[in-house]
């Protein structure tokens, strides 16, 4: 039924039947917000449970073995220090730490595996400054982002380098190398652990400061390049002190100088011949980004304790690594700073490669 027009429209007349239908419909409309409210409550409850779960996870962490990815070949400085760390940290954490070597592409292959791992604290990785701060510029797109995909745990130490020459190269001093390089630009081959490796970076800085140009021969890993250096297949190379010193002492290579700022182990600093030159690399410990903060803190504490162990520190120094712990925040700052610092140099490397 309809009544006369109401404000220009036809006003419906509510019968008992209509009223009953209208009230039911109106009642249902008033109930519509309820599912939304229920969903909101569920979401709040889930967040609350998650906030409780993180401390619980940290309290029970670790409850199974931890995988430690080392993106270098066995036997090098990185592998040596990681095995020492794994043993010491395992005692403090109460669970085994299994070292897995995943070398290749200047550390990129192992770093990628770690970046894609579950962020639960059961995968950690040796972070090498070249793979994180250098490779993004030398190699373009990477399968990981150095800042976004890794959670810093702490710095492990700094790696000290020395410049060595092949035994049959006829190069017996830094001055002799520079003189020969200037007489034959781009003709003296040097080895590295691959494009974007710390060995290449050290040599590129040395070339720039000395005003010379050498021929880069990249290898899959530093030990392979070093073996060819000892076999006189290449002429010179920057290598970790822990690897280079024993070889120099036995006459398998010739020590030309130390890349630090002061004399070390009987070697004069290269800066004595090339003013202003110095170079060091660093190792850090990282986890996949998203690893709970309490878990990162637990790992960082175990790392710090391990580096303070005199027995561990002694083996680090023998391998040519100065044990140097830093907090996660400090390591994150250093990585960001190094990316900025190397940007200009790496742009030059890309231009030369082109």
Tab-separated table of C-alpha atoms in Angstrom:
chain	number	residue	atom	x	y	z
A	1	UNK	CA	0.000	0.000	0.000
A	2	UNK	CA	1.193	3.536	-0.639
A	3	UNK	CA	0.222	6.829	0.923
A	4	UNK	CA	0.304	10.146	-0.845
A	5	UNK	CA	3.562	11.663	-1.879
A	6	UNK	CA	5.997	12.393	0.995
A	7	UNK	CA	8.498	15.162	0.234
A	8	UNK	CA	8.050	14.580	-3.472
A	9	UNK	CA	8.356	10.797	-3.168
A	10	UNK	CA	5.896	8.013	-2.533
A	11	UNK	CA	5.925	7.027	1.113
A	12	UNK	CA	5.400	3.334	1.788
A	13	UNK	CA	2.801	2.309	4.343
A	14	UNK	CA	4.150	-0.266	6.803
A	15	UNK	CA	1.842	-3.153	7.385
A	16	UNK	CA	2.527	-5.663	10.112
A	17	UNK	CA	4.099	-7.943	7.542
A	18	UNK	CA	6.221	-5.138	6.130
A	19	UNK	CA	7.183	-3.953	9.565
A	20	UNK	CA	8.293	-7.379	10.600
A	21	UNK	CA	10.405	-7.734	7.444
A	22	UNK	CA	11.858	-4.258	7.839
A	23	UNK	CA	12.779	-4.831	11.471
A	24	UNK	CA	14.529	-8.077	10.659
A	25	UNK	CA	16.459	-6.415	7.863
A	26	UNK	CA	17.299	-3.417	10.002
A	27	UNK	CA	18.406	-5.682	12.816
A	28	UNK	CA	20.701	-7.561	10.456
A	29	UNK	CA	22.216	-4.305	9.234
A	30	UNK	CA	23.048	-3.337	12.788
A	31	UNK	CA	24.821	-6.690	13.254
A	32	UNK	CA	27.101	-6.275	10.190
A	33	UNK	CA	29.988	-4.630	12.095
A	34	UNK	CA	30.292	-7.661	14.372
A	35	UNK	CA	32.409	-9.840	12.020
A	36	UNK	CA	34.787	-6.896	11.526
A	37	UNK	CA	35.090	-6.505	15.277
A	38	UNK	CA	35.762	-10.214	15.662
A	39	UNK	CA	38.478	-10.081	12.997
A	40	UNK	CA	40.088	-7.095	14.695
A	41	UNK	CA	40.119	-8.912	18.016
A	42	UNK	CA	41.680	-11.939	16.388
A	43	UNK	CA	44.391	-9.763	14.800
A	44	UNK	CA	45.172	-8.087	18.134
A	45	UNK	CA	45.340	-11.495	19.808
A	46	UNK	CA	47.675	-12.793	17.097
A	47	UNK	CA	49.991	-9.809	17.541
A	48	UNK	CA	49.994	-10.330	21.274
A	49	UNK	CA	50.855	-14.002	20.859
A	50	UNK	CA	53.661	-13.095	18.436
A	51	UNK	CA	55.100	-10.593	20.903
A	52	UNK	CA	55.096	-13.333	23.526
A	53	UNK	CA	56.554	-15.881	21.103
A	54	UNK	CA	59.704	-13.863	20.281
A	55	UNK	CA	61.031	-13.811	23.870
A	56	UNK	CA	60.040	-17.450	24.203
A	57	UNK	CA	61.992	-18.259	21.033
A	58	UNK	CA	65.037	-16.416	22.368
A	59	UNK	CA	64.771	-18.145	25.741
A	60	UNK	CA	64.790	-21.558	24.105
A	61	UNK	CA	67.334	-20.662	21.427
A	62	UNK	CA	69.154	-22.579	20.180
A	63	UNK	CA	67.564	-25.993	20.484
A	64	UNK	CA	69.213	-27.587	17.430
A	65	UNK	CA	72.449	-27.257	15.406
A	66	UNK	CA	73.270	-23.968	13.660
A	67	UNK	CA	74.568	-23.810	10.095
A	68	UNK	CA	77.486	-21.445	9.534
A	69	UNK	CA	77.881	-20.621	5.820
A	70	UNK	CA	81.417	-19.640	4.807
A	71	UNK	CA	81.480	-18.251	1.239
A	72	UNK	CA	85.179	-19.108	0.735
A	73	UNK	CA	87.165	-22.250	0.001
A	74	UNK	CA	88.571	-24.389	2.841
A	75	UNK	CA	92.019	-23.462	4.044
A	76	UNK	CA	91.869	-19.678	3.603
A	77	UNK	CA	91.869	-17.046	6.332
A	78	UNK	CA	88.070	-16.805	6.366
A	79	UNK	CA	87.608	-20.546	6.670
A	80	UNK	CA	90.246	-20.806	9.409
A	81	UNK	CA	88.743	-18.145	11.664
A	82	UNK	CA	85.185	-19.388	11.127
A	83	UNK	CA	86.073	-22.897	12.257
A	84	UNK	CA	87.666	-21.470	15.391
A	85	UNK	CA	84.594	-19.328	16.024
A	86	UNK	CA	82.206	-22.210	15.400
A	87	UNK	CA	83.913	-24.358	18.010
A	88	UNK	CA	84.072	-21.614	20.628
A	89	UNK	CA	80.562	-20.244	20.053
A	90	UNK	CA	79.075	-23.753	20.108
A	91	UNK	CA	80.327	-24.223	23.663
A	92	UNK	CA	78.696	-20.983	24.755
A	93	UNK	CA	75.397	-21.643	22.951
A	94	UNK	CA	75.141	-25.316	23.880
A	95	UNK	CA	74.538	-26.531	20.323
A	96	UNK	CA	76.841	-27.627	17.496
A	97	UNK	CA	77.681	-25.085	14.792
A	98	UNK	CA	78.246	-26.771	11.441
A	99	UNK	CA	80.538	-24.962	8.992
A	100	UNK	CA	79.539	-25.274	5.335
A	101	UNK	CA	81.872	-23.862	2.666
A	102	UNK	CA	79.950	-22.351	-0.247
A	103	UNK	CA	82.626	-20.591	-2.343
A	104	UNK	CA	82.319	-18.928	-5.710
A	105	UNK	CA	81.798	-15.572	-7.426
A	106	UNK	CA	83.781	-13.628	-4.846
A	107	UNK	CA	81.557	-14.752	-1.973
A	108	UNK	CA	78.249	-14.104	-3.732
A	109	UNK	CA	77.082	-17.736	-3.909
A	110	UNK	CA	77.342	-18.359	-0.172
A	111	UNK	CA	75.968	-14.929	0.687
A	112	UNK	CA	72.920	-15.563	-1.499
A	113	UNK	CA	72.179	-18.864	0.259
A	114	UNK	CA	72.291	-17.119	3.627
A	115	UNK	CA	70.124	-14.217	2.491
A	116	UNK	CA	67.386	-16.619	1.362
A	117	UNK	CA	67.502	-18.778	4.501
A	118	UNK	CA	64.785	-18.723	7.162
A	119	UNK	CA	65.335	-15.814	9.603
A	120	UNK	CA	65.221	-18.014	12.682
A	121	UNK	CA	68.824	-17.865	13.905
A	122	UNK	CA	69.753	-21.303	12.612
A	123	UNK	CA	71.674	-19.959	9.619
A	124	UNK	CA	74.530	-17.491	10.012
A	125	UNK	CA	77.087	-16.394	7.446
A	126	UNK	CA	80.577	-14.976	7.242
A	127	UNK	CA	80.161	-11.506	5.762
A	128	UNK	CA	83.104	-10.397	3.625
A	129	UNK	CA	83.359	-6.691	2.888
A	130	UNK	CA	84.060	-7.326	-0.805
A	131	UNK	CA	80.886	-9.402	-1.261
A	132	UNK	CA	78.773	-6.783	0.516
A	133	UNK	CA	80.366	-3.418	-0.268
A	134	UNK	CA	82.222	-4.046	-3.542
A	135	UNK	CA	80.311	-6.576	-5.625
A	136	UNK	CA	77.115	-4.475	-5.959
A	137	UNK	CA	79.071	-1.930	-8.009
A	138	UNK	CA	81.368	-4.270	-9.929
A	139	UNK	CA	78.807	-6.891	-10.864
A	140	UNK	CA	75.581	-4.884	-11.067
A	141	UNK	CA	72.404	-6.643	-9.905
A	142	UNK	CA	73.016	-9.160	-7.125
A	143	UNK	CA	70.736	-11.945	-5.842
A	144	UNK	CA	70.643	-10.106	-2.500
A	145	UNK	CA	70.735	-6.554	-1.148
A	146	UNK	CA	73.662	-5.924	1.237
A	147	UNK	CA	71.682	-3.650	3.552
A	148	UNK	CA	68.153	-5.034	3.334
A	149	UNK	CA	68.798	-8.780	3.354
A	150	UNK	CA	71.247	-9.184	6.245
A	151	UNK	CA	71.061	-8.558	9.979
A	152	UNK	CA	74.505	-7.703	11.417
A	153	UNK	CA	75.561	-9.770	14.433
A	154	UNK	CA	78.998	-8.248	14.960
A	155	UNK	CA	82.387	-7.671	13.403
A	156	UNK	CA	84.777	-10.613	13.626
A	157	UNK	CA	88.059	-8.949	12.779
A	158	UNK	CA	90.206	-7.146	10.247
A	159	UNK	CA	92.319	-8.985	7.689
A	160	UNK	CA	95.896	-7.811	7.183
A	161	UNK	CA	97.426	-8.123	3.701
A	162	UNK	CA	100.866	-8.219	2.140
A	163	UNK	CA	102.083	-7.845	-1.440
A	164	UNK	CA	104.014	-10.852	-2.752
A	165	UNK	CA	105.800	-11.692	-6.003
A	166	UNK	CA	106.381	-14.994	-7.777
A	167	UNK	CA	109.786	-16.563	-7.008
A	168	UNK	CA	110.878	-16.493	-10.647
A	169	UNK	CA	109.406	-13.091	-11.533
A	170	UNK	CA	112.590	-11.153	-10.950
A	171	UNK	CA	110.600	-8.667	-8.845
A	172	UNK	CA	112.356	-8.308	-5.490
A	173	UNK	CA	110.991	-4.983	-4.233
A	174	UNK	CA	108.050	-2.636	-4.515
A	175	UNK	CA	110.211	-0.137	-6.368
A	176	UNK	CA	111.208	-2.803	-8.900
A	177	UNK	CA	107.538	-3.694	-9.500
A	178	UNK	CA	106.599	-0.059	-10.084
A	179	UNK	CA	109.517	0.518	-12.452
A	180	UNK	CA	108.690	-2.563	-14.504
A	181	UNK	CA	104.973	-1.713	-14.614
A	182	UNK	CA	105.686	1.797	-15.859
A	183	UNK	CA	107.953	0.399	-18.570
A	184	UNK	CA	105.281	-2.096	-19.700
A	185	UNK	CA	101.781	-0.834	-18.727
A	186	UNK	CA	99.169	-3.575	-18.463
A	187	UNK	CA	101.680	-6.363	-19.108
A	188	UNK	CA	102.460	-7.648	-15.603
A	189	UNK	CA	99.785	-10.176	-14.509
A	190	UNK	CA	98.454	-10.226	-10.974
A	191	UNK	CA	96.171	-12.825	-9.386
A	192	UNK	CA	93.037	-12.278	-7.330
A	193	UNK	CA	90.294	-14.354	-5.756
A	194	UNK	CA	87.878	-13.202	-8.463
A	195	UNK	CA	86.318	-10.049	-9.842
A	196	UNK	CA	85.182	-7.928	-6.918
A	197	UNK	CA	87.391	-9.765	-4.406
A	198	UNK	CA	89.412	-7.991	-1.740
A	199	UNK	CA	92.587	-8.987	-3.583
A	200	UNK	CA	91.477	-7.082	-6.677
A	201	UNK	CA	90.300	-4.136	-4.600
A	202	UNK	CA	93.653	-3.897	-2.800
A	203	UNK	CA	95.543	-3.999	-6.095
A	204	UNK	CA	93.303	-1.427	-7.742
A	205	UNK	CA	93.945	0.995	-4.887
A	206	UNK	CA	97.684	0.235	-5.083
A	207	UNK	CA	97.699	0.835	-8.860
A	208	UNK	CA	95.910	4.138	-8.419
A	209	UNK	CA	98.268	5.347	-5.679
A	210	UNK	CA	101.416	4.123	-7.476
A	211	UNK	CA	100.346	5.423	-10.885
A	212	UNK	CA	100.696	2.069	-12.658
A	213	UNK	CA	98.520	-0.414	-14.533
A	214	UNK	CA	98.764	-4.212	-14.225
A	215	UNK	CA	96.902	-7.089	-15.893
A	216	UNK	CA	94.153	-8.620	-13.749
A	217	UNK	CA	93.888	-12.431	-13.752
A	218	UNK	CA	90.838	-13.397	-11.665
A	219	UNK	CA	90.568	-16.898	-10.182
A	220	UNK	CA	87.605	-18.705	-8.694
A	221	UNK	CA	89.195	-18.391	-5.259
A	222	UNK	CA	92.327	-16.869	-3.744
A	223	UNK	CA	94.100	-20.189	-2.975
A	224	UNK	CA	94.015	-21.091	-6.678
A	225	UNK	CA	95.556	-17.766	-7.642
A	226	UNK	CA	98.160	-18.084	-4.909
A	227	UNK	CA	99.112	-21.575	-6.141
A	228	UNK	CA	99.657	-20.171	-9.634
A	229	UNK	CA	101.743	-17.347	-8.170
A	230	UNK	CA	104.016	-19.867	-6.451
A	231	UNK	CA	104.215	-21.726	-9.771
A	232	UNK	CA	105.293	-18.546	-11.636
A	233	UNK	CA	102.149	-18.402	-13.779
A	234	UNK	CA	101.379	-14.868	-12.531
A	235	UNK	CA	103.758	-12.237	-11.163
A	236	UNK	CA	102.254	-10.570	-8.084
A	237	UNK	CA	99.290	-10.729	-5.700
A	238	UNK	CA	97.892	-9.271	-2.501
A	239	UNK	CA	97.347	-12.080	-0.019
A	240	UNK	CA	96.428	-12.373	3.677
A	241	UNK	CA	99.470	-12.194	5.947
A	242	UNK	CA	98.626	-15.547	7.509
A	243	UNK	CA	98.954	-17.209	4.103
A	244	UNK	CA	101.780	-15.128	2.661
A	245	UNK	CA	104.272	-15.124	5.534
A	246	UNK	CA	104.863	-18.904	5.733
A	247	UNK	CA	105.243	-19.059	1.937
A	248	UNK	CA	107.727	-16.184	2.007
A	249	UNK	CA	109.688	-17.784	4.843
A	250	UNK	CA	110.082	-20.986	2.804
A	251	UNK	CA	111.074	-19.133	-0.359
A	252	UNK	CA	107.950	-20.026	-2.325
A	253	UNK	CA	107.101	-16.332	-2.811
A	254	UNK	CA	108.894	-13.020	-2.296
A	255	UNK	CA	107.507	-10.595	0.275
A	256	UNK	CA	107.433	-7.059	-1.142
A	257	UNK	CA	105.728	-5.226	1.703
A	258	UNK	CA	102.928	-4.953	4.240
A	259	UNK	CA	99.648	-3.237	3.343
A	260	UNK	CA	99.201	-1.735	6.806
A	261	UNK	CA	100.508	1.593	8.002
A	262	UNK	CA	103.405	0.259	10.108
A	263	UNK	CA	106.161	-2.338	9.783
A	264	UNK	CA	105.039	-5.864	10.615
A	265	UNK	CA	106.863	-9.185	10.928
A	266	UNK	CA	110.010	-7.709	9.445
A	267	UNK	CA	108.156	-6.190	6.474
A	268	UNK	CA	108.212	-2.505	5.677
A	269	UNK	CA	104.859	-0.865	4.940
A	270	UNK	CA	104.164	-0.327	1.255
A	271	UNK	CA	103.421	3.301	2.097
A	272	UNK	CA	107.181	3.804	2.451
A	273	UNK	CA	107.421	3.454	-1.352
A	274	UNK	CA	103.860	4.467	-2.240
A	275	UNK	CA	102.909	7.341	0.108
A	276	UNK	CA	99.391	7.222	1.446
A	277	UNK	CA	98.714	3.601	0.524
A	278	UNK	CA	97.171	1.243	3.068
A	279	UNK	CA	94.581	-1.486	2.891
A	280	UNK	CA	92.751	-3.833	5.197
A	281	UNK	CA	89.630	-5.931	4.854
A	282	UNK	CA	87.114	-7.048	7.441
A	283	UNK	CA	85.019	-10.053	8.314
A	284	UNK	CA	81.620	-9.809	9.970
A	285	UNK	CA	78.982	-12.231	11.179
A	286	UNK	CA	75.469	-11.846	9.757
A	287	UNK	CA	72.066	-13.543	9.861
A	288	UNK	CA	69.159	-13.250	7.418
A	289	UNK	CA	67.230	-9.999	7.887
A	290	UNK	CA	64.164	-10.580	10.044
A	291	UNK	CA	65.977	-12.761	12.576
A	292	UNK	CA	64.441	-11.849	15.980
A	293	UNK	CA	66.424	-9.214	17.857
A	294	UNK	CA	66.804	-11.351	21.010
A	295	UNK	CA	68.334	-14.137	18.893
A	296	UNK	CA	70.738	-11.685	17.226
A	297	UNK	CA	71.703	-10.399	20.679
A	298	UNK	CA	72.381	-13.950	21.892
A	299	UNK	CA	74.598	-14.664	18.894
A	300	UNK	CA	76.408	-11.347	19.268
A	301	UNK	CA	77.131	-12.075	22.924
A	302	UNK	CA	78.519	-15.512	22.064
A	303	UNK	CA	80.652	-13.993	19.294
A	304	UNK	CA	82.087	-11.360	21.633
A	305	UNK	CA	82.940	-13.973	24.252
A	306	UNK	CA	84.646	-16.164	21.639
A	307	UNK	CA	86.809	-13.283	20.381
A	308	UNK	CA	87.898	-12.528	23.947
A	309	UNK	CA	89.199	-16.087	24.360
A	310	UNK	CA	93.036	-15.866	24.213
A	311	UNK	CA	93.297	-19.225	22.442
A	312	UNK	CA	90.902	-18.092	19.699
A	313	UNK	CA	92.609	-14.711	19.372
A	314	UNK	CA	96.010	-16.380	18.992
A	315	UNK	CA	94.802	-18.560	16.124
A	316	UNK	CA	93.198	-15.546	14.462
A	317	UNK	CA	96.478	-13.632	14.532
A	318	UNK	CA	98.341	-16.616	13.105
A	319	UNK	CA	95.861	-16.598	10.209
A	320	UNK	CA	96.508	-12.880	9.629
A	321	UNK	CA	93.243	-11.677	11.181
A	322	UNK	CA	93.130	-9.186	14.041
A	323	UNK	CA	90.163	-10.150	16.266
A	324	UNK	CA	88.011	-7.032	16.553
A	325	UNK	CA	84.462	-7.325	17.874
A	326	UNK	CA	81.908	-4.601	17.299
A	327	UNK	CA	78.196	-4.340	18.019
A	328	UNK	CA	75.554	-5.043	15.367
A	329	UNK	CA	74.839	-1.299	15.053
A	330	UNK	CA	78.528	-0.461	14.596
A	331	UNK	CA	78.943	-3.131	11.929
A	332	UNK	CA	75.866	-1.866	10.102
A	333	UNK	CA	77.352	1.643	10.130
A	334	UNK	CA	80.709	0.386	8.823
A	335	UNK	CA	79.059	-1.477	5.961
A	336	UNK	CA	77.112	1.635	4.937
A	337	UNK	CA	80.251	3.771	5.180
A	338	UNK	CA	82.329	1.348	3.084
A	339	UNK	CA	79.689	1.205	0.378
A	340	UNK	CA	79.874	4.986	0.106
A	341	UNK	CA	83.690	5.084	0.326
A	342	UNK	CA	84.270	2.563	-2.451
A	343	UNK	CA	81.646	3.984	-4.753
A	344	UNK	CA	84.026	6.290	-6.642
A	345	UNK	CA	86.761	3.689	-6.995
A	346	UNK	CA	84.388	0.992	-8.161
A	347	UNK	CA	82.833	3.338	-10.723
A	348	UNK	CA	86.357	3.747	-12.103
A	349	UNK	CA	86.799	-0.039	-12.236
A	350	UNK	CA	83.560	-0.441	-14.180
A	351	UNK	CA	84.647	2.264	-16.632
A	352	UNK	CA	87.981	0.525	-17.159
A	353	UNK	CA	86.255	-2.819	-17.669
A	354	UNK	CA	84.034	-1.259	-20.326
